[in-house]
Short mmCIF file of the C-alpha atoms (twelve columns), coordinates in Angstrom:
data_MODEL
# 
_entry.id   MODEL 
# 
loop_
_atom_site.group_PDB 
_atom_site.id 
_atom_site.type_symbol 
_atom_site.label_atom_id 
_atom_site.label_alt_id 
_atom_site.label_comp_id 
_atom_site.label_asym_id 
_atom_site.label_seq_id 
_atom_site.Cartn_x 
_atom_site.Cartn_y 
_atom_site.Cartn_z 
_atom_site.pdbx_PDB_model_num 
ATOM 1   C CA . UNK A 1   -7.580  38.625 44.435 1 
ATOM 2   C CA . UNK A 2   -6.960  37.246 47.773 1 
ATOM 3   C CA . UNK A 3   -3.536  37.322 49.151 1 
ATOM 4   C CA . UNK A 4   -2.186  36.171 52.365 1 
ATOM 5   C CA . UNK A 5   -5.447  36.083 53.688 1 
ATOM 6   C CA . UNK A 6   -8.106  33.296 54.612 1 
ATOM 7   C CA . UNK A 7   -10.835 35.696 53.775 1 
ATOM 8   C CA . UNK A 8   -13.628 33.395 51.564 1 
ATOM 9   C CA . UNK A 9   -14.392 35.358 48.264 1 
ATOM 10  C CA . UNK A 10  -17.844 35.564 47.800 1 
ATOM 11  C CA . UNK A 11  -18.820 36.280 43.839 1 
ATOM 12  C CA . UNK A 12  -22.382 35.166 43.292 1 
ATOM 13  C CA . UNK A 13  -22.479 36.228 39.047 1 
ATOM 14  C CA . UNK A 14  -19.312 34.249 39.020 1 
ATOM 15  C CA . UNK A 15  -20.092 31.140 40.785 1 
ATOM 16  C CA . UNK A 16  -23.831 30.676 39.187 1 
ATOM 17  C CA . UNK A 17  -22.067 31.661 35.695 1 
ATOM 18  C CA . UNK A 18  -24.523 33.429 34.029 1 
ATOM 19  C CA . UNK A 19  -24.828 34.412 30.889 1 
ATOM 20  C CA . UNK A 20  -25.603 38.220 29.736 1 
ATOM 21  C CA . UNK A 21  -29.199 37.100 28.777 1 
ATOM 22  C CA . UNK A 22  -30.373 35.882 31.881 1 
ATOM 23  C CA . UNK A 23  -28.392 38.837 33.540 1 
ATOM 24  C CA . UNK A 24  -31.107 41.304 31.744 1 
ATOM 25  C CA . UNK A 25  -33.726 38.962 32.934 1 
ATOM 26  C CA . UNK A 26  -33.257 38.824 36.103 1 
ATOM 27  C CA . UNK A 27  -32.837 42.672 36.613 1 
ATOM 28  C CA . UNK A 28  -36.127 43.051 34.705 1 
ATOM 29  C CA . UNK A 29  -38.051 40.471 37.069 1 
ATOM 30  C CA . UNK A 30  -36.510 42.342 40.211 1 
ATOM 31  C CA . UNK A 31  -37.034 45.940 38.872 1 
ATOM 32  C CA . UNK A 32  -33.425 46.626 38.784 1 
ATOM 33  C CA . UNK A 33  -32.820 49.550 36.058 1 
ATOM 34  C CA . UNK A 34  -30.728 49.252 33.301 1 
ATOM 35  C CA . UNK A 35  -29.647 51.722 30.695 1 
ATOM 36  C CA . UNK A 36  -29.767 51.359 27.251 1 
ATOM 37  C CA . UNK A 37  -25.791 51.616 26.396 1 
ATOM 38  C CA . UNK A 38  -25.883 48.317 29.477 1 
ATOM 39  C CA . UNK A 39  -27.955 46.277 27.550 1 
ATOM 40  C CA . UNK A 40  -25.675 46.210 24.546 1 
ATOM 41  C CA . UNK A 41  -22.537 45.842 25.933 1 
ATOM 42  C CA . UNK A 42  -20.946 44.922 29.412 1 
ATOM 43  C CA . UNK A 43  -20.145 47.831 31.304 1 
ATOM 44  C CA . UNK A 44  -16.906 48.403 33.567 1 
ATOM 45  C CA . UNK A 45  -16.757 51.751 35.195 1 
ATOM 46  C CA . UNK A 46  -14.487 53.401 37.589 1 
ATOM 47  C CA . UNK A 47  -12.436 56.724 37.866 1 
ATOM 48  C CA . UNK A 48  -9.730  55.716 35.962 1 
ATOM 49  C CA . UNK A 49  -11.999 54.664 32.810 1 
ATOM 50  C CA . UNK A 50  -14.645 53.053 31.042 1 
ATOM 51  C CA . UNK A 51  -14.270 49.049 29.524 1 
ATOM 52  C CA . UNK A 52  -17.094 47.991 26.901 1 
ATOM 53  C CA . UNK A 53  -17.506 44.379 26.030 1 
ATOM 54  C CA . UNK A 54  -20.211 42.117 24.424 1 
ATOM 55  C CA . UNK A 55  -22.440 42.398 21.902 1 
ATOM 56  C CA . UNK A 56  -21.573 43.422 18.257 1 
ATOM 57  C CA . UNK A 57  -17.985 43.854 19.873 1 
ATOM 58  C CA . UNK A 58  -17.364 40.190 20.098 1 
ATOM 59  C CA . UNK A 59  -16.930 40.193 16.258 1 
ATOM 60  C CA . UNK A 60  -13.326 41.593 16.461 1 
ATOM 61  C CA . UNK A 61  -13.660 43.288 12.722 1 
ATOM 62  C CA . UNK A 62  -16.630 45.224 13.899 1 
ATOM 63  C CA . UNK A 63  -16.058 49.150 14.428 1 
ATOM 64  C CA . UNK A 64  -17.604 49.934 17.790 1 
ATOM 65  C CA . UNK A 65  -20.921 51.814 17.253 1 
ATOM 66  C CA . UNK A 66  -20.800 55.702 18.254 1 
ATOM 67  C CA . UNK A 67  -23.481 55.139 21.353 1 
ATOM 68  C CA . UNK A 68  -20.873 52.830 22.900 1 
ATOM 69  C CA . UNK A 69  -19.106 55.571 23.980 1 
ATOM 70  C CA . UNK A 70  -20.254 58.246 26.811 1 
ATOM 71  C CA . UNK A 71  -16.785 59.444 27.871 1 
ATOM 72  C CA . UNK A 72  -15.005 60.302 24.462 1 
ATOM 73  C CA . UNK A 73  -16.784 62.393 21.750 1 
ATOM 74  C CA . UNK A 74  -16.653 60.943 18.299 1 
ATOM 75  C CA . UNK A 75  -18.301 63.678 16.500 1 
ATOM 76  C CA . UNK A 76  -18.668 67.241 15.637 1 
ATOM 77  C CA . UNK A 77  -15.212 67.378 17.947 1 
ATOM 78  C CA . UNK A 78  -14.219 70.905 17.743 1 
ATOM 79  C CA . UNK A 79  -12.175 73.065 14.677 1 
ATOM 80  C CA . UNK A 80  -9.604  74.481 16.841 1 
ATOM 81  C CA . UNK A 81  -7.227  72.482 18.470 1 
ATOM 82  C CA . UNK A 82  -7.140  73.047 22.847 1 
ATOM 83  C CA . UNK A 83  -3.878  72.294 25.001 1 
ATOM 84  C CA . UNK A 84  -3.200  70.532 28.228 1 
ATOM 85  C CA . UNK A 85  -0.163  71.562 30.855 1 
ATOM 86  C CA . UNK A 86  -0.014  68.818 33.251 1 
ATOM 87  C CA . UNK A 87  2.852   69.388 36.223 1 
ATOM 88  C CA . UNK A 88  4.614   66.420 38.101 1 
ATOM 89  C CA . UNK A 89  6.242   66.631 41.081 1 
ATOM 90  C CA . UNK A 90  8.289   63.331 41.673 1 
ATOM 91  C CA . UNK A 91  6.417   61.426 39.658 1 
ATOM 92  C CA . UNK A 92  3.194   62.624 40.753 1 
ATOM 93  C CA . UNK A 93  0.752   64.875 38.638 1 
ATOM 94  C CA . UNK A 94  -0.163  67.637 41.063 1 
ATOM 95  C CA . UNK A 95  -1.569  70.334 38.745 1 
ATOM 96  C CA . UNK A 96  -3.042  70.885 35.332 1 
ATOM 97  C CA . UNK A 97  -3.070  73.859 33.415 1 
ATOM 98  C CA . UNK A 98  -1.741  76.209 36.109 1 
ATOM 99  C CA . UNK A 99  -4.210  75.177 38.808 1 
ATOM 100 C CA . UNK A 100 -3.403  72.420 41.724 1 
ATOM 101 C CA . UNK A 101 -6.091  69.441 42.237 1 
ATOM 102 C CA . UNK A 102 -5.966  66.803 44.082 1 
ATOM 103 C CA . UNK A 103 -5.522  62.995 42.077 1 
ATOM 104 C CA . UNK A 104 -9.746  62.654 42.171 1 
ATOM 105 C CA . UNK A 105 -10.287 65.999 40.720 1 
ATOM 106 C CA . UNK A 106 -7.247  66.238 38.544 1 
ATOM 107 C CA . UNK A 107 -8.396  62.943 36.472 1 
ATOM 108 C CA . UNK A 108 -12.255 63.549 36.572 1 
ATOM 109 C CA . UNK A 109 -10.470 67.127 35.319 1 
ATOM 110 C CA . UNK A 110 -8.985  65.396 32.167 1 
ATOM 111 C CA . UNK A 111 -11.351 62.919 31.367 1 
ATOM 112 C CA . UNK A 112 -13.681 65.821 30.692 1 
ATOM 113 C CA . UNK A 113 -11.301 68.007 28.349 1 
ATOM 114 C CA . UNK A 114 -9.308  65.772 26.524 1 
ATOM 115 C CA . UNK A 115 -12.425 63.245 26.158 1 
ATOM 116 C CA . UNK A 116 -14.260 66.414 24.635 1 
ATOM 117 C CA . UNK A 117 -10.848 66.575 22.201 1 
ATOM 118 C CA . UNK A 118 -11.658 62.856 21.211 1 
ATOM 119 C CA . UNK A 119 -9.044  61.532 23.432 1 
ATOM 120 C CA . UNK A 120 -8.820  58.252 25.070 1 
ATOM 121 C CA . UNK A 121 -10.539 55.347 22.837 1 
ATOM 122 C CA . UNK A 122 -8.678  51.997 22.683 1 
ATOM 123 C CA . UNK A 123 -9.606  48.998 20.816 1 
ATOM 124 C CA . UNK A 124 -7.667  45.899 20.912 1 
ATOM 125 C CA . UNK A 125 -6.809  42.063 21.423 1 
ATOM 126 C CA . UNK A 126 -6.271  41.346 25.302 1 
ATOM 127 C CA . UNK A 127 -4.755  38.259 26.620 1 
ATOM 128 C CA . UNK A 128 -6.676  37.034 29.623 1 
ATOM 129 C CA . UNK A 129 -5.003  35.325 32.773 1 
ATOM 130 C CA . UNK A 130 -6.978  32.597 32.622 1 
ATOM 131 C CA . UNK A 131 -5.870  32.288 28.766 1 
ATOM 132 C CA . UNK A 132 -8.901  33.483 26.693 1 
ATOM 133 C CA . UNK A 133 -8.040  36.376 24.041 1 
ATOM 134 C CA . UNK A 134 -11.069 39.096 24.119 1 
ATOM 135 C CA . UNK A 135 -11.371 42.065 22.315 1 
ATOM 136 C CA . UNK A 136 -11.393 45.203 24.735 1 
ATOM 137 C CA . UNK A 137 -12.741 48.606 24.078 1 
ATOM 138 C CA . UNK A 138 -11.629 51.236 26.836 1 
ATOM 139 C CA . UNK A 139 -12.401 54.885 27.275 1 
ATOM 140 C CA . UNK A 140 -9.486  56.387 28.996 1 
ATOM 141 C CA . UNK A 141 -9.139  60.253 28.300 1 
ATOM 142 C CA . UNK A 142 -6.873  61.253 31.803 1 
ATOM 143 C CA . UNK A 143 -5.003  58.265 31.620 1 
ATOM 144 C CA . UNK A 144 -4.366  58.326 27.667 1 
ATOM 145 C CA . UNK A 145 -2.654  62.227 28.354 1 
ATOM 146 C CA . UNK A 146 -1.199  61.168 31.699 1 
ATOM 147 C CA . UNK A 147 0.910   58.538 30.495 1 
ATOM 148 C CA . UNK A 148 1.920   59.956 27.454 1 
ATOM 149 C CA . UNK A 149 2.948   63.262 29.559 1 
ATOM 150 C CA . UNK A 150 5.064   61.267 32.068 1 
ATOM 151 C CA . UNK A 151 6.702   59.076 29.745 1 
ATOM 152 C CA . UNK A 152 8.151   61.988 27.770 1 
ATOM 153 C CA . UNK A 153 9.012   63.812 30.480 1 
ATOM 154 C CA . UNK A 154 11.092  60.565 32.001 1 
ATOM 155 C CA . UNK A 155 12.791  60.898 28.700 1 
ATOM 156 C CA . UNK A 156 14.216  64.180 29.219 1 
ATOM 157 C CA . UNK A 157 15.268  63.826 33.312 1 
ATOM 158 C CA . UNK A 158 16.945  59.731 32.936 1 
ATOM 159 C CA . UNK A 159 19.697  58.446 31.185 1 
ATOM 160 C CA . UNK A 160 19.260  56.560 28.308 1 
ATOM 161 C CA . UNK A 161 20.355  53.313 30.335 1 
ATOM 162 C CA . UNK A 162 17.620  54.101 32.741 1 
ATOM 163 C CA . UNK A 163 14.658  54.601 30.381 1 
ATOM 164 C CA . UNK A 164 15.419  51.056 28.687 1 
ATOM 165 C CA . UNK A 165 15.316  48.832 32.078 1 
ATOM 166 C CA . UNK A 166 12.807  51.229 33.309 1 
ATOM 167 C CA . UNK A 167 10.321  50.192 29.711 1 
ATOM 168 C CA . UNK A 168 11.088  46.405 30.635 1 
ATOM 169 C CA . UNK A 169 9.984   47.110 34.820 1 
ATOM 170 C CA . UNK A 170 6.905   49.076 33.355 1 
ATOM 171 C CA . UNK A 171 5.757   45.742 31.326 1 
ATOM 172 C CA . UNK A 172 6.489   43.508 34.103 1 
ATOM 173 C CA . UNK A 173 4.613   45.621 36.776 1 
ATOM 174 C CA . UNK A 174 1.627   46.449 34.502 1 
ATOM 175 C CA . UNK A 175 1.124   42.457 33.727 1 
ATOM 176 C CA . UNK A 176 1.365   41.693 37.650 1 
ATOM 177 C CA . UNK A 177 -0.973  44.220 38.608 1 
ATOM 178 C CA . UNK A 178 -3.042  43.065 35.244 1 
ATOM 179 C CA . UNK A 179 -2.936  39.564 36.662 1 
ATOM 180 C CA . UNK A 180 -4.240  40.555 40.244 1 
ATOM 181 C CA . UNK A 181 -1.079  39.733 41.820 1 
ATOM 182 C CA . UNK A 182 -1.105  43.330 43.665 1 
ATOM 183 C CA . UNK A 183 0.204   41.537 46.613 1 
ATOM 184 C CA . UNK A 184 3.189   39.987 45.173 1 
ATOM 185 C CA . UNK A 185 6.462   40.314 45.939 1 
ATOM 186 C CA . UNK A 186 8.050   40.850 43.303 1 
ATOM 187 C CA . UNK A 187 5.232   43.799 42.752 1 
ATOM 188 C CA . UNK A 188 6.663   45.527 46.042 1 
ATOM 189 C CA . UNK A 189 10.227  44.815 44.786 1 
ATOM 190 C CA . UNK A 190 9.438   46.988 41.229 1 
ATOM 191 C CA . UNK A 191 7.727   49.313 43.577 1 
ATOM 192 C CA . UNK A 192 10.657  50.067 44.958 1 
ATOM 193 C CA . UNK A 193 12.674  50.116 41.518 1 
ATOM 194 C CA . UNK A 194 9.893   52.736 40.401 1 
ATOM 195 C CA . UNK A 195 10.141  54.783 43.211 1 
ATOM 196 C CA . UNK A 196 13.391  55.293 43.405 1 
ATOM 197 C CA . UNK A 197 13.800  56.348 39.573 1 
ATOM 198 C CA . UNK A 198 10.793  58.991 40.065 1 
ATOM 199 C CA . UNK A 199 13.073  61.404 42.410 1 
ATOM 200 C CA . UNK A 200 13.730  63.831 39.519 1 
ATOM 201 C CA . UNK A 201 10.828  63.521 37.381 1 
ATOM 202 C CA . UNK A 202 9.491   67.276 38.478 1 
ATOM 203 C CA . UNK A 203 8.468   69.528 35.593 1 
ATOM 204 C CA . UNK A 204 5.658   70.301 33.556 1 
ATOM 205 C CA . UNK A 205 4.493   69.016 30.066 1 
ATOM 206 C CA . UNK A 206 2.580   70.528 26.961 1 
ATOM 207 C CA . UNK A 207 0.103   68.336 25.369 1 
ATOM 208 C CA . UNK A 208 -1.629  69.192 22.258 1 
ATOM 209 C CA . UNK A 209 -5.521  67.831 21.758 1 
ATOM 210 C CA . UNK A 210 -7.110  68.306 17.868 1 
ATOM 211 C CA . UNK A 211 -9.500  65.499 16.895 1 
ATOM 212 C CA . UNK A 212 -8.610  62.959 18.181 1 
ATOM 213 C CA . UNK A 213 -4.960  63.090 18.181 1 
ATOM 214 C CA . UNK A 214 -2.740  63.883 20.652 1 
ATOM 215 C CA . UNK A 215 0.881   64.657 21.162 1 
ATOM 216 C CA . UNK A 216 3.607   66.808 23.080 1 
ATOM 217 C CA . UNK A 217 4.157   69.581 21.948 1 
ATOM 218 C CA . UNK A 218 6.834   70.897 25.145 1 
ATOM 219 C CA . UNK A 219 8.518   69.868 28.256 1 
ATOM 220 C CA . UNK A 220 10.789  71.288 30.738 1 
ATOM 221 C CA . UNK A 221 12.448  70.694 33.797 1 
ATOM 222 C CA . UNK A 222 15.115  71.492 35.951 1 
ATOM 223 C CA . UNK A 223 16.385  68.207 36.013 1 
ATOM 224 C CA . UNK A 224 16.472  67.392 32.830 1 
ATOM 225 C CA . UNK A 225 19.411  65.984 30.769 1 
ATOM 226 C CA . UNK A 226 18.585  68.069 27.688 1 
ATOM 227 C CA . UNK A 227 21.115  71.043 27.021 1 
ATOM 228 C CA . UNK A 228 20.655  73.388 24.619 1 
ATOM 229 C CA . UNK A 229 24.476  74.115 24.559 1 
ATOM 230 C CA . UNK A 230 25.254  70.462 23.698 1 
ATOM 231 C CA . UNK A 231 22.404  69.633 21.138 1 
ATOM 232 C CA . UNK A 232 22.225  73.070 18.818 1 
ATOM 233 C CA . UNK A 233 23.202  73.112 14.904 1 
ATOM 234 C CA . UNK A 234 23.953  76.505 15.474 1 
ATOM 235 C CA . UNK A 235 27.561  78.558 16.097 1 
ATOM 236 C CA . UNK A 236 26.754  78.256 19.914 1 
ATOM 237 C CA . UNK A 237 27.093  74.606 20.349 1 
ATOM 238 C CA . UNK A 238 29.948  73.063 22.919 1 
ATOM 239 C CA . UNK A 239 29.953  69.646 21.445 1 
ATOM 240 C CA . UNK A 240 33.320  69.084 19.479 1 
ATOM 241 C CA . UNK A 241 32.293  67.335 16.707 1 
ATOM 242 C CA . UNK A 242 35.699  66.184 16.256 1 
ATOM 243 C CA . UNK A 243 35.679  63.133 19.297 1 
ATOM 244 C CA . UNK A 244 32.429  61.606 16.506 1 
ATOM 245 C CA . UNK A 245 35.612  59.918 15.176 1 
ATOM 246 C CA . UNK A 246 37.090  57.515 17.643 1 
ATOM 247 C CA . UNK A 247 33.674  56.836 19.418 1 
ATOM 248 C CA . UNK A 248 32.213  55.554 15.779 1 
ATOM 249 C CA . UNK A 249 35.518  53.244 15.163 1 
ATOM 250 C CA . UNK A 250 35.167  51.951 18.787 1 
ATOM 251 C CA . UNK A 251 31.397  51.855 18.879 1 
ATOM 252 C CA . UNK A 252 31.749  49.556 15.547 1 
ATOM 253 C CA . UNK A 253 34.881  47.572 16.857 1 
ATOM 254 C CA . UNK A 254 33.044  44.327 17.109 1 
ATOM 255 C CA . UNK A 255 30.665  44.473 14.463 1 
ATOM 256 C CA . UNK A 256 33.714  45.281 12.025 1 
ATOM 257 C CA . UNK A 257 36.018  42.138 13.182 1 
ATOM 258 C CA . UNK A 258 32.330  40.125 12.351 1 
ATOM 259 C CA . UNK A 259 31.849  41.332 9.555  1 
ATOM 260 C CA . UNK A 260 35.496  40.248 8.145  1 
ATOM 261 C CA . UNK A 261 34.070  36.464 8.527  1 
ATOM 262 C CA . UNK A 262 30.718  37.447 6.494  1 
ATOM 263 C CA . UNK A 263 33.413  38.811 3.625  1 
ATOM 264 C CA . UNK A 264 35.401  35.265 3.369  1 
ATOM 265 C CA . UNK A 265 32.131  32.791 3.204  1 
# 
């Protein structure tokens, strides 16, 4: 989207607003290739991941067809379940499974395993800027494990204060960026937010791929917020379990003196 620019944009498909039928025929009058997943469906490609559209898909009760897919494996996936490691440094994934690559390599890396595990299909109801509701099929295998990796391992370096507001920036940034307002400012000021809370989100996570599913299955860090000490069951623990009392009586102050009016209706 243009932004603070006087740049024309130039988008012939748009502008003529053609439909997918006359699409086909014009690349067959011209000679221009097209394969045969590309004549069902309309194709979005990039790094990052794969959006399908069109065709049998615009009945939103319709399973996708197998063939739609290229990136994820929906059959035969394998018996044994296989395992990701995935290390951050400030934010940043910079290796996976013990060996460094750099962001190209490291998500063409991950597409290929965990896509192999049957990672990385979603199907659902998308709200369009412009208003229309479509129904979006995406094949994301690297960024399916990469942002269930760095999510969990926020959760064990922040404060509990700091992963709430951090969920509502996520939403906020994600629709702006969504929207094409990349340029925004209010996009630079959550950059900044962001940045700022990813200074201590170093460590590494365990992921665990077996047909189709996928969860964590570890974490550590050396910043993280999770002591073994405090949290056990066990004889070691220094929590004194003994302070439970006053914080529960103060915790439910308020919701106590409410409740006394609930009593008298």
């Amino acid at each position: 989207m243009r932004a603070g620019s006087n740049l024309p944009i130039i988008a012939p498909i748009r502008d003529l607003n053609l439909d997918r039928t006359t699409e086909l025929q014009f690349a067959k009058k011209h000679g221009i290739k097209i394969d045969n997943v590309a004549k069902k469906f309309s194709i979005d490609q990039n790094l990052w991941g794969r959006a399908i559209e069109g065709g049998v898909l615009e009945d939103a009760y319709k399973e996708p067809p197998d063939d739609a897919f290229i990136w994820v494996k929906t059959k035969n996936l394998p018996n044994k379940p296989s395992y990701l490691e995935i290390k951050f440094e400030k934010g940043i994934p910079t290796s996976v499974d013990g060996k460094s690559k750099n962001p190209v390599d490291l998500i063409e890396y991950l597409n290929k395993k965990a896509g192999a595990a049957g990672i990385g299909i979603v199907d659902h109801i998308e709200d369009r800027v412009v208003g229309i509701k479509s129904r979006e099929v995406y094949e994301t295998p690297a960024a399916t494990c990469l942002i269930e990796a760095h999510s969990d391992l926020e959760k064990m370096v922040h404060t509990k204060h700091q992963t709430k507001f951090k969920s509502l920036v996520d939403d906020e940034w994600s629709w702006l960026v969504y929207s094409g307002l990349w340029e925004d400012p209010l996009k630079r000021d959550l950059d900044s937010f962001v940045e700022q809370t990813q200074k201590n989100v170093t460590g590494t996570v365990k992921l665990k791929l077996y047909k189709g599913s996928l969860r964590v299955v570890g974490r550590k860090s050396k910043y993280s917020l999770y002591s073994h000490d405090i949290a056990t069951y066990g004889k070691g623990s220094t929590f004194d379990q003994k302070l439970s009392k006053g914080f529960v009586e103060l915790w439910g102050l308020q919701s106590t003196e409410a409740n006394k009016f609930k009593k008298n209706r």
